[in-house]
Short mmCIF file of C-alpha atoms in Angstrom, two decimals:
data_model
loop_
_atom_site.label_atom_id
_atom_site.label_comp_id
_atom_site.label_asym_id
_atom_site.label_seq_id
_atom_site.Cartn_x
_atom_site.Cartn_y
_atom_site.Cartn_z
CA UNK M 1 26.46 36.12 37.23
CA UNK M 2 24.40 39.27 37.23
CA UNK M 3 22.50 37.99 34.18
CA UNK M 4 21.26 34.84 35.92
CA UNK M 5 17.67 34.61 37.07
CA UNK M 6 16.84 33.46 40.59
CA UNK M 7 15.78 30.05 39.25
CA UNK M 8 19.00 29.65 37.27
CA UNK M 9 21.15 30.66 40.24
CA UNK M 10 19.36 28.14 42.47
CA UNK M 11 19.91 25.42 39.88
CA UNK M 12 23.66 26.10 39.81
CA UNK M 13 23.82 26.31 43.59
CA UNK M 14 22.42 22.80 43.84
CA UNK M 15 25.04 21.21 41.59
CA UNK M 16 28.20 21.00 43.77
CA UNK M 17 26.87 18.22 46.02
CA UNK M 18 26.55 15.81 43.06
CA UNK M 19 27.16 17.49 39.67
CA UNK M 20 26.43 14.42 37.55
CA UNK M 21 23.36 13.44 39.56
CA UNK M 22 21.72 16.87 39.46
CA UNK M 23 22.87 18.03 36.02
CA UNK M 24 19.94 19.02 33.77
CA UNK M 25 21.87 17.48 30.90
CA UNK M 26 21.33 14.09 32.52
CA UNK M 27 17.99 14.36 34.32
CA UNK M 28 15.73 17.41 33.96
CA UNK M 29 13.23 16.18 36.56
CA UNK M 30 15.88 15.58 39.23
CA UNK M 31 17.57 18.89 38.40
CA UNK M 32 14.28 20.72 38.96
CA UNK M 33 13.67 18.92 42.26
CA UNK M 34 17.15 19.92 43.47
CA UNK M 35 16.63 23.51 42.33
CA UNK M 36 13.31 23.74 44.16
CA UNK M 37 14.96 22.35 47.30
CA UNK M 38 17.52 25.16 47.13
CA UNK M 39 14.76 27.73 46.68
CA UNK M 40 12.91 26.36 49.73
CA UNK M 41 16.07 26.63 51.80
CA UNK M 42 16.65 30.19 50.58
CA UNK M 43 13.13 31.08 51.66
CA UNK M 44 13.57 29.49 55.10
CA UNK M 45 16.86 31.33 55.56
CA UNK M 46 15.01 34.53 54.53
CA UNK M 47 17.27 35.26 51.58
CA UNK M 48 14.16 35.47 49.38
CA UNK M 49 10.46 35.96 50.02
CA UNK M 50 7.84 33.25 49.73
CA UNK M 51 6.38 34.86 46.60
CA UNK M 52 9.82 34.95 44.96
CA UNK M 53 10.35 31.26 45.77
CA UNK M 54 6.96 30.26 44.34
CA UNK M 55 7.50 32.30 41.19
CA UNK M 56 10.91 30.72 40.59
CA UNK M 57 9.57 27.21 41.22
CA UNK M 58 6.92 27.68 38.55
CA UNK M 59 9.60 28.16 35.90
CA UNK M 60 10.68 25.08 33.93
CA UNK M 61 14.30 24.02 33.74
CA UNK M 62 15.45 24.90 30.25
CA UNK M 63 18.70 24.15 28.47
CA UNK M 64 20.82 26.84 26.86
CA UNK M 65 20.62 27.21 23.05
CA UNK M 66 24.11 25.75 22.58
CA UNK M 67 22.67 22.41 23.61
CA UNK M 68 20.86 22.30 20.29
CA UNK M 69 24.24 21.75 18.74
CA UNK M 70 26.09 18.45 18.81
CA UNK M 71 26.20 18.77 15.01
CA UNK M 72 23.38 17.67 12.77
CA UNK M 73 22.80 14.39 14.58
CA UNK M 74 22.32 15.14 18.29
CA UNK M 75 20.19 12.06 19.02
CA UNK M 76 22.75 9.87 17.30
CA UNK M 77 25.56 11.44 19.35
CA UNK M 78 23.61 10.74 22.54
CA UNK M 79 23.10 7.16 21.38
CA UNK M 80 26.85 6.74 20.78
CA UNK M 81 27.71 8.29 24.14
CA UNK M 82 25.36 5.99 26.04
CA UNK M 83 26.79 3.01 24.19
CA UNK M 84 30.43 3.83 24.95
CA UNK M 85 30.14 5.35 28.42
CA UNK M 86 29.88 2.06 30.35
CA UNK M 87 33.16 0.86 28.81
CA UNK M 88 35.19 4.07 28.66
CA UNK M 89 33.68 6.31 31.34
CA UNK M 90 32.31 9.82 30.93
CA UNK M 91 35.56 11.59 31.75
CA UNK M 92 37.56 9.75 29.10
CA UNK M 93 34.82 10.25 26.50
CA UNK M 94 34.52 13.98 27.07
CA UNK M 95 38.10 14.95 27.88
CA UNK M 96 40.29 12.04 26.79
CA UNK M 97 40.72 13.07 23.18
CA UNK M 98 39.40 9.75 21.87
CA UNK M 99 38.86 9.32 18.17
CA UNK M 100 35.44 7.78 17.62
CA UNK M 101 34.63 6.55 14.12
CA UNK M 102 30.89 6.19 13.63
CA UNK M 103 28.62 4.71 10.98
CA UNK M 104 26.69 7.94 10.34
CA UNK M 105 26.16 9.15 6.77
CA UNK M 106 26.13 12.94 7.11
CA UNK M 107 24.15 13.62 3.94
CA UNK M 108 21.61 10.92 4.71
CA UNK M 109 21.29 12.28 8.25
CA UNK M 110 20.64 15.79 6.94
CA UNK M 111 18.00 14.44 4.58
CA UNK M 112 16.38 12.43 7.36
CA UNK M 113 16.16 15.47 9.64
CA UNK M 114 14.69 17.71 6.94
CA UNK M 115 12.27 15.07 5.69
CA UNK M 116 10.92 14.21 9.13
CA UNK M 117 10.44 17.83 10.18
CA UNK M 118 8.66 18.65 6.94
CA UNK M 119 6.54 15.51 7.16
CA UNK M 120 5.46 16.23 10.73
CA UNK M 121 4.60 19.83 9.85
CA UNK M 122 2.55 18.76 6.82
CA UNK M 123 0.79 16.10 8.84
CA UNK M 124 -0.09 18.61 11.55
CA UNK M 125 -1.45 20.96 8.90
CA UNK M 126 -3.55 18.19 7.36
CA UNK M 127 -4.92 17.16 10.75
CA UNK M 128 -5.69 20.77 11.68
CA UNK M 129 -7.66 21.15 8.47
CA UNK M 130 -9.91 18.30 9.54
CA UNK M 131 -10.47 19.82 12.97
CA UNK M 132 -11.99 23.12 11.92
CA UNK M 133 -14.24 24.41 14.62
CA UNK M 134 -12.37 22.37 17.23
CA UNK M 135 -10.12 24.00 19.81
CA UNK M 136 -6.56 24.42 18.56
CA UNK M 137 -4.26 21.58 19.58
CA UNK M 138 -1.32 22.94 21.55
CA UNK M 139 0.44 19.56 21.84
CA UNK M 140 3.14 19.08 19.26
CA UNK M 141 3.05 16.03 17.04
CA UNK M 142 6.30 14.09 17.26
CA UNK M 143 8.16 11.60 15.13
CA UNK M 144 11.33 9.61 14.60
CA UNK M 145 13.25 8.16 11.69
CA UNK M 146 16.07 5.64 11.54
CA UNK M 147 17.92 4.13 8.57
CA UNK M 148 20.39 1.21 8.55
CA UNK M 149 22.47 -0.84 6.17
CA UNK M 150 20.93 -4.33 6.53
CA UNK M 151 24.15 -6.09 5.47
CA UNK M 152 26.33 -4.50 8.15
CA UNK M 153 23.84 -3.29 10.75
CA UNK M 154 25.41 0.18 10.50
CA UNK M 155 23.08 3.03 11.45
CA UNK M 156 23.20 5.59 8.65
CA UNK M 157 20.73 8.11 10.03
CA UNK M 158 18.85 8.62 13.28
CA UNK M 159 16.41 11.40 14.15
CA UNK M 160 14.89 11.15 17.62
CA UNK M 161 12.34 13.96 17.36
CA UNK M 162 11.36 17.11 15.53
CA UNK M 163 13.35 19.52 17.74
CA UNK M 164 16.25 18.32 19.91
CA UNK M 165 16.52 21.72 21.55
CA UNK M 166 13.02 21.34 22.93
CA UNK M 167 13.21 17.66 23.83
CA UNK M 168 16.24 15.40 24.06
CA UNK M 169 14.09 12.26 24.31
CA UNK M 170 15.20 9.90 21.55
CA UNK M 171 11.98 8.45 20.18
CA UNK M 172 13.85 6.20 17.77
CA UNK M 173 15.40 4.30 20.69
CA UNK M 174 13.83 5.18 24.03
CA UNK M 175 10.14 5.23 23.10
CA UNK M 176 8.17 1.97 23.22
CA UNK M 177 4.97 2.19 21.20
CA UNK M 178 2.44 -0.21 19.67
CA UNK M 179 3.50 -1.08 16.10
CA UNK M 180 0.03 -2.12 14.97
CA UNK M 181 0.11 -4.09 11.73
CA UNK M 182 3.84 -3.44 11.31
CA UNK M 183 4.24 -6.48 13.58
CA UNK M 184 2.34 -8.80 11.23
CA UNK M 185 5.37 -9.86 9.11
CA UNK M 186 6.66 -11.83 12.12
CA UNK M 187 3.43 -13.86 12.17
CA UNK M 188 3.64 -14.57 8.44
CA UNK M 189 7.35 -15.39 8.57
CA UNK M 190 6.66 -17.98 11.28
CA UNK M 191 3.82 -19.39 9.16
CA UNK M 192 5.93 -19.65 5.99
CA UNK M 193 8.58 -21.42 8.05
CA UNK M 194 5.98 -24.04 9.00
CA UNK M 195 4.63 -24.95 5.57
CA UNK M 196 2.09 -22.24 4.88
CA UNK M 197 2.46 -20.51 1.51
CA UNK M 198 1.40 -17.08 0.22
CA UNK M 199 -1.41 -18.91 -1.61
CA UNK M 200 -2.73 -20.73 1.48
CA UNK M 201 -6.28 -19.76 2.39
CA UNK M 202 -7.48 -18.30 5.68
CA UNK M 203 -11.01 -17.41 6.74
CA UNK M 204 -12.01 -13.79 7.04
CA UNK M 205 -15.25 -14.40 8.91
CA UNK M 206 -16.40 -13.17 12.33
CA UNK M 207 -14.82 -15.05 15.20
CA UNK M 208 -14.36 -14.62 18.92
CA UNK M 209 -11.99 -15.76 21.63
CA UNK M 210 -12.59 -16.36 25.32
CA UNK M 211 -9.96 -14.45 27.30
CA UNK M 212 -9.52 -13.72 31.00
CA UNK M 213 -10.12 -10.15 32.10
CA UNK M 214 -10.46 -8.88 35.66
CA UNK M 215 -10.89 -12.41 37.00
CA UNK M 216 -13.56 -13.50 34.55
CA UNK M 217 -13.77 -14.77 30.98
CA UNK M 218 -14.91 -12.32 28.31
CA UNK M 219 -15.33 -12.55 24.56
CA UNK M 220 -12.88 -10.70 22.32
CA UNK M 221 -13.95 -10.22 18.71
CA UNK M 222 -11.16 -9.03 16.40
CA UNK M 223 -12.34 -6.71 13.65
CA UNK M 224 -10.94 -5.46 10.38
CA UNK M 225 -10.00 -1.84 9.75
CA UNK M 226 -12.94 -1.36 7.36
CA UNK M 227 -15.34 -3.49 9.48
CA UNK M 228 -15.90 -5.74 6.43
CA UNK M 229 -15.36 -9.48 5.99
CA UNK M 230 -14.13 -11.04 2.75
CA UNK M 231 -14.54 -14.79 3.23
CA UNK M 232 -11.56 -17.03 2.37
CA UNK M 233 -8.46 -14.98 1.50
CA UNK M 234 -4.90 -15.95 0.66
CA UNK M 235 -2.08 -15.19 3.06
CA UNK M 236 -0.66 -12.83 0.46
CA UNK M 237 -3.84 -10.81 0.24
CA UNK M 238 -4.30 -10.82 4.02
CA UNK M 239 -0.85 -9.25 4.55
CA UNK M 240 -0.86 -6.97 1.50
CA UNK M 241 -4.22 -5.50 2.52
CA UNK M 242 -3.42 -5.82 6.24
CA UNK M 243 -6.58 -7.75 7.10
CA UNK M 244 -6.80 -8.38 10.82
CA UNK M 245 -9.10 -11.37 11.35
CA UNK M 246 -7.25 -13.87 9.13
CA UNK M 247 -3.97 -12.73 10.71
CA UNK M 248 -5.31 -13.54 14.17
CA UNK M 249 -6.47 -16.91 12.85
CA UNK M 250 -2.99 -17.49 11.44
CA UNK M 251 -1.41 -16.75 14.81
CA UNK M 252 -3.85 -19.23 16.34
CA UNK M 253 -2.73 -21.88 13.84
CA UNK M 254 1.01 -21.19 14.15
CA UNK M 255 1.05 -20.60 17.89
CA UNK M 256 1.91 -17.56 19.98
CA UNK M 257 5.19 -18.94 21.34
CA UNK M 258 6.80 -19.64 17.92
CA UNK M 259 6.01 -16.10 16.78
CA UNK M 260 7.43 -14.55 19.96
CA UNK M 261 10.52 -16.74 19.70
CA UNK M 262 11.09 -15.72 16.08
CA UNK M 263 10.57 -12.02 16.84
CA UNK M 264 13.14 -12.20 19.63
CA UNK M 265 15.64 -13.99 17.38
CA UNK M 266 15.13 -11.23 14.83
CA UNK M 267 16.14 -8.60 17.36
CA UNK M 268 12.93 -7.58 19.12
CA UNK M 269 14.17 -7.16 22.68
CA UNK M 270 11.00 -5.66 24.17
CA UNK M 271 8.61 -7.88 26.10
CA UNK M 272 5.88 -9.40 23.92
CA UNK M 273 2.50 -10.21 25.43
CA UNK M 274 1.33 -13.81 25.09
CA UNK M 275 -2.10 -13.28 23.56
CA UNK M 276 -3.80 -13.49 20.20
CA UNK M 277 -3.91 -9.68 19.95
CA UNK M 278 -0.13 -9.94 19.53
CA UNK M 279 -0.89 -10.47 15.83
CA UNK M 280 -2.24 -6.91 15.67
CA UNK M 281 0.81 -5.32 17.26
CA UNK M 282 -0.37 -4.52 20.78
CA UNK M 283 3.06 -5.12 22.36
CA UNK M 284 5.20 -1.99 22.49
CA UNK M 285 8.54 -1.92 20.63
CA UNK M 286 11.09 0.71 19.67
CA UNK M 287 11.57 2.04 16.15
CA UNK M 288 15.21 0.94 16.09
CA UNK M 289 14.54 -2.67 17.05
CA UNK M 290 11.62 -2.99 14.60
CA UNK M 291 13.58 -1.42 11.73
CA UNK M 292 16.60 -3.59 12.47
CA UNK M 293 14.40 -6.70 12.46
CA UNK M 294 13.03 -5.79 9.01
CA UNK M 295 16.67 -5.56 7.92
CA UNK M 296 16.89 -9.34 8.35
CA UNK M 297 14.25 -9.75 5.66
CA UNK M 298 16.29 -7.46 3.40
CA UNK M 299 19.48 -9.41 4.22
CA UNK M 300 18.04 -12.79 3.21
CA UNK M 301 17.47 -14.02 6.74
CA UNK M 302 20.84 -12.99 8.18
CA UNK M 303 20.92 -10.85 11.33
CA UNK M 304 23.59 -8.28 12.06
CA UNK M 305 22.86 -6.29 15.26
CA UNK M 306 22.56 -2.52 14.74
CA UNK M 307 25.68 -0.53 15.55
CA UNK M 308 26.69 3.11 15.56
CA UNK M 309 30.45 2.85 16.15
CA UNK M 310 33.02 1.22 13.91
CA UNK M 311 36.06 1.72 16.12
CA UNK M 312 37.47 3.80 18.95
CA UNK M 313 41.10 4.94 18.95
CA UNK M 314 43.34 6.75 21.43
CA UNK M 315 44.64 10.27 20.66
CA UNK M 316 47.76 8.73 19.07
CA UNK M 317 45.75 6.38 16.89
CA UNK M 318 45.96 3.11 18.83
CA UNK M 319 42.77 1.11 18.29
CA UNK M 320 41.04 0.62 21.63
CA UNK M 321 37.91 -1.05 20.30
CA UNK M 322 36.91 -2.38 16.89
CA UNK M 323 33.26 -3.21 16.34
CA UNK M 324 33.04 -6.11 13.93
CA UNK M 325 29.62 -7.72 13.90
CA UNK M 326 29.25 -11.34 12.83
CA UNK M 327 26.25 -12.44 10.79
CA UNK M 328 23.84 -14.96 12.23
CA UNK M 329 21.19 -16.81 10.29
CA UNK M 330 17.88 -16.49 12.12
CA UNK M 331 15.51 -17.07 9.20
CA UNK M 332 15.73 -19.38 6.20
CA UNK M 333 16.59 -17.51 3.02
CA UNK M 334 13.51 -18.93 1.32
CA UNK M 335 11.24 -17.68 4.11
CA UNK M 336 12.78 -14.20 4.04
CA UNK M 337 12.27 -14.13 0.27
CA UNK M 338 8.58 -15.06 0.56
CA UNK M 339 7.90 -12.38 3.18
CA UNK M 340 9.73 -9.78 1.08
CA UNK M 341 7.73 -10.78 -1.97
CA UNK M 342 4.45 -10.22 -0.12
CA UNK M 343 5.65 -6.88 1.33
CA UNK M 344 6.56 -5.80 -2.20
CA UNK M 345 2.95 -6.58 -3.07
CA UNK M 346 1.82 -4.38 -0.18
CA UNK M 347 3.58 -1.49 -1.96
CA UNK M 348 2.32 -2.44 -5.42
CA UNK M 349 -1.36 -2.90 -4.57
CA UNK M 350 -1.83 -2.93 -0.78
CA UNK M 351 -1.85 -0.54 2.17
CA UNK M 352 1.65 0.81 1.42
CA UNK M 353 0.91 2.08 -2.11
CA UNK M 354 2.04 5.57 -1.16
CA UNK M 355 5.50 4.20 -0.40
CA UNK M 356 6.23 3.49 -4.06
CA UNK M 357 9.61 4.66 -5.33
CA UNK M 358 9.82 5.11 -9.13
CA UNK M 359 12.49 2.89 -10.61
CA UNK M 360 13.06 0.90 -7.41
CA UNK M 361 11.52 -2.28 -6.02
CA UNK M 362 10.80 -1.75 -2.34
CA UNK M 363 9.12 -3.86 0.32
CA UNK M 364 7.23 -2.11 3.12
CA UNK M 365 4.57 -2.51 5.77
CA UNK M 366 2.28 0.03 7.38
CA UNK M 367 1.36 0.02 11.05
CA UNK M 368 -1.53 1.88 12.68
CA UNK M 369 -2.13 1.24 16.36
CA UNK M 370 -5.39 1.42 18.29
CA UNK M 371 -7.26 4.67 17.50
CA UNK M 372 -4.32 5.74 15.29
CA UNK M 373 -2.27 6.77 18.31
CA UNK M 374 0.85 5.53 16.50
CA UNK M 375 1.55 5.39 12.79
CA UNK M 376 4.49 3.51 11.30
CA UNK M 377 6.04 2.69 7.96
CA UNK M 378 9.01 0.33 7.84
CA UNK M 379 10.44 -0.74 4.50
CA UNK M 380 13.56 -1.66 2.64
CA UNK M 381 15.63 -2.39 -0.42
CA UNK M 382 18.48 -4.94 -0.31
CA UNK M 383 20.93 -2.20 0.77
CA UNK M 384 18.86 0.15 2.95
CA UNK M 385 16.14 -0.33 5.55
CA UNK M 386 14.33 2.65 7.07
CA UNK M 387 11.52 3.18 9.55
CA UNK M 388 9.29 6.15 10.35
CA UNK M 389 7.07 6.64 13.41
CA UNK M 390 4.75 9.55 14.21
CA UNK M 391 2.47 10.20 17.16
CA UNK M 392 2.11 12.21 20.37
CA UNK M 393 4.40 11.67 23.34
CA UNK M 394 1.33 11.11 25.49
CA UNK M 395 -0.50 8.55 23.32
CA UNK M 396 -3.78 9.74 21.87
CA UNK M 397 -5.56 9.48 18.57
CA UNK M 398 -4.43 11.34 15.47
CA UNK M 399 -7.94 10.81 14.16
CA UNK M 400 -10.28 7.83 14.13
CA UNK M 401 -10.00 7.43 10.34
CA UNK M 402 -6.30 8.15 9.97
CA UNK M 403 -3.85 5.47 8.89
CA UNK M 404 -0.15 4.96 8.35
CA UNK M 405 -0.75 4.40 4.65
CA UNK M 406 -2.03 7.95 4.37
CA UNK M 407 0.25 9.78 6.82
CA UNK M 408 3.49 7.84 7.39
CA UNK M 409 4.02 6.31 3.94
CA UNK M 410 4.54 9.66 2.15
CA UNK M 411 7.16 10.72 4.72
CA UNK M 412 9.04 7.43 4.31
CA UNK M 413 8.81 7.62 0.52
CA UNK M 414 10.07 11.22 0.50
CA UNK M 415 13.15 10.17 2.47
CA UNK M 416 13.86 7.11 0.34
CA UNK M 417 13.42 8.98 -2.94
CA UNK M 418 16.07 11.45 -1.83
CA UNK M 419 18.66 8.97 -0.57
CA UNK M 420 18.28 5.92 -2.82
CA UNK M 421 20.14 7.51 -5.77
CA UNK M 422 23.28 7.21 -3.59
CA UNK M 423 22.50 3.58 -2.64
CA UNK M 424 23.48 0.77 -5.04
CA UNK M 425 20.48 -0.72 -6.82
CA UNK M 426 20.35 -4.49 -6.34
CA UNK M 427 17.83 -7.20 -7.08
CA UNK M 428 17.53 -10.17 -4.75
CA UNK M 429 17.83 -13.39 -6.78
CA UNK M 430 15.24 -16.10 -6.32
CA UNK M 431 16.72 -18.69 -3.92
CA UNK M 432 17.34 -22.15 -5.32
CA UNK M 433 14.83 -23.56 -2.89
CA UNK M 434 12.00 -21.43 -4.31
CA UNK M 435 9.92 -22.09 -7.44
CA UNK M 436 7.21 -20.04 -9.16
CA UNK M 437 3.71 -20.77 -10.38
CA UNK M 438 0.89 -18.75 -11.88
CA UNK M 439 -2.02 -18.44 -9.43
CA UNK M 440 -5.13 -16.35 -9.06
CA UNK M 441 -4.43 -13.52 -6.62
CA UNK M 442 -7.82 -13.87 -4.90
CA UNK M 443 -8.21 -17.66 -4.71
CA UNK M 444 -4.58 -18.81 -4.63
CA UNK M 445 -5.48 -21.54 -7.15
CA UNK M 446 -3.37 -22.33 -10.23
CA UNK M 447 -4.52 -20.33 -13.22
CA UNK M 448 -3.58 -19.40 -16.75
CA UNK M 449 -1.11 -16.51 -17.03
CA UNK M 450 -3.72 -14.75 -19.18
CA UNK M 451 -6.10 -14.57 -16.21
CA UNK M 452 -6.56 -10.82 -15.41
CA UNK M 453 -6.02 -11.65 -11.73
CA UNK M 454 -3.07 -13.97 -12.32
CA UNK M 455 0.15 -13.31 -10.45
CA UNK M 456 3.46 -15.13 -10.29
CA UNK M 457 3.52 -16.68 -6.85
CA UNK M 458 6.50 -18.09 -4.99
CA UNK M 459 6.63 -21.42 -3.16
CA UNK M 460 9.29 -23.24 -1.15
CA UNK M 461 10.21 -26.55 -2.76
CA UNK M 462 8.99 -29.61 -0.92
CA UNK M 463 6.47 -27.69 1.21
CA UNK M 464 2.71 -27.41 0.69
CA UNK M 465 -0.05 -25.49 2.42
CA UNK M 466 -0.87 -27.04 5.76
CA UNK M 467 -4.22 -25.49 6.72
CA UNK M 468 -7.74 -26.24 5.59
CA UNK M 469 -10.32 -23.51 5.14
CA UNK M 470 -12.87 -23.75 7.91
CA UNK M 471 -16.59 -23.33 7.45
CA UNK M 472 -17.91 -19.75 7.39
CA UNK M 473 -19.52 -19.86 10.80
CA UNK M 474 -18.72 -17.87 13.89
CA UNK M 475 -16.26 -19.75 16.09
CA UNK M 476 -14.94 -19.54 19.59
CA UNK M 477 -11.39 -20.58 20.41
CA UNK M 478 -9.42 -20.73 23.61
CA UNK M 479 -6.23 -18.65 23.53
CA UNK M 480 -2.95 -19.71 25.10
CA UNK M 481 -2.71 -19.07 28.85
CA UNK M 482 -0.99 -15.95 30.09
CA UNK M 483 2.48 -16.72 31.37
CA UNK M 484 4.21 -13.73 32.91
CA UNK M 485 1.71 -11.01 32.00
CA UNK M 486 -2.08 -10.81 32.03
CA UNK M 487 -3.89 -11.00 28.73
CA UNK M 488 -5.06 -7.55 27.76
CA UNK M 489 -7.73 -7.57 25.05
CA UNK M 490 -8.19 -4.95 22.41
CA UNK M 491 -11.50 -3.08 22.52
CA UNK M 492 -14.16 -4.46 20.21
CA UNK M 493 -13.67 -1.52 17.85
CA UNK M 494 -10.01 -2.34 17.38
CA UNK M 495 -8.74 -2.32 13.83
CA UNK M 496 -5.02 -2.14 13.14
CA UNK M 497 -3.73 -1.47 9.68
#
């Protein structure tokens, strides 16, 4: 007791009234408020002076070094505890001797932790090099990484931040951030499910939309990351190169509600805003739900909810709970195949080129939110899906010209290169309902295989492109009405990639 500081002693003195409520392990803010209340009482009772009370109140509530422990996967352990506690209770979990069998892969977890920490440190160093002459940034860059088996939904690795001892906030699960262009595959999946093909043409010309803002109608003009327009482009090229304007046009053609409905069926539980800017990823989601949703594309359209626990047994081995997840088809196999084909192209020649893995075929999508406040890379093979997010806890720009392709893709690729040798290599067969044809990558028109720009494109049998290319003039369209939330436009300079 003699080694405790005044602040620490006051913290402990405040616990007996409600140990769980005021425990710093559960709520640091509430624990500090309770501690400061005790200090105020001590001052009023003249056990300490006013200066001593103020000095103690200025100190943060910190957790002892042992709290860094919980093995090599502290965020995962927290996730498991929060999942099981409502059904088993805290006392039984901590003192009941339960045997909890989890889905964690220890080696993959160790690799994930090391890779993320190294990637964040290297990113900070690169950003600092670009800010020479600018005041040193004292705010730590953060990140998260999660990896799952798409066939079973089992979480293989979960890292909630760069240093659990400093912050127990699990950014893989608890943080909701804008995914930027990492949301676009939902738009394209909905389009492919309605007759569009990767070779269908969309206009990449200036356009604007009348949207309500602060009680009046204003014009929102979506822009591309590079502020350039390309004219008619195929859906494949628009997604591979993450071009914004044709993606917004595609959402307009497909409809906002079908895209939201599909995203929810694929496991996006966060609220999605009913507006055309949805196409550019303005609605906040968690890394776990986004990564799990990509797993459906890897699993040929079948959804298995993510899980961390296989079974729970009593001390004598009796099974108390077995977690068997049933598959549910939420996307046609042909549609999942088409989206995966285009996302493979994003790695081969698009914005995710830095996510290439020698000897493996991977599909991936970058995501860069407004002003590069969030950078994402989510990608997969048939047997492993992984997602990486980096940004600041208080959202702000990493740099006006930064992108996920430059910063997040190398971190994701580093992790996958290290773990894929232990993951079975599989190739997804072409579904029976899909046929191939040689088309020009830029025009989407049939072409000779000898054409330098020829690619083998995939089409769903019995379905043809529905849209017509509109004239290259500036247009104004009316977006769908806001339902439960106001429409919030992106600034004119917006450019997600």
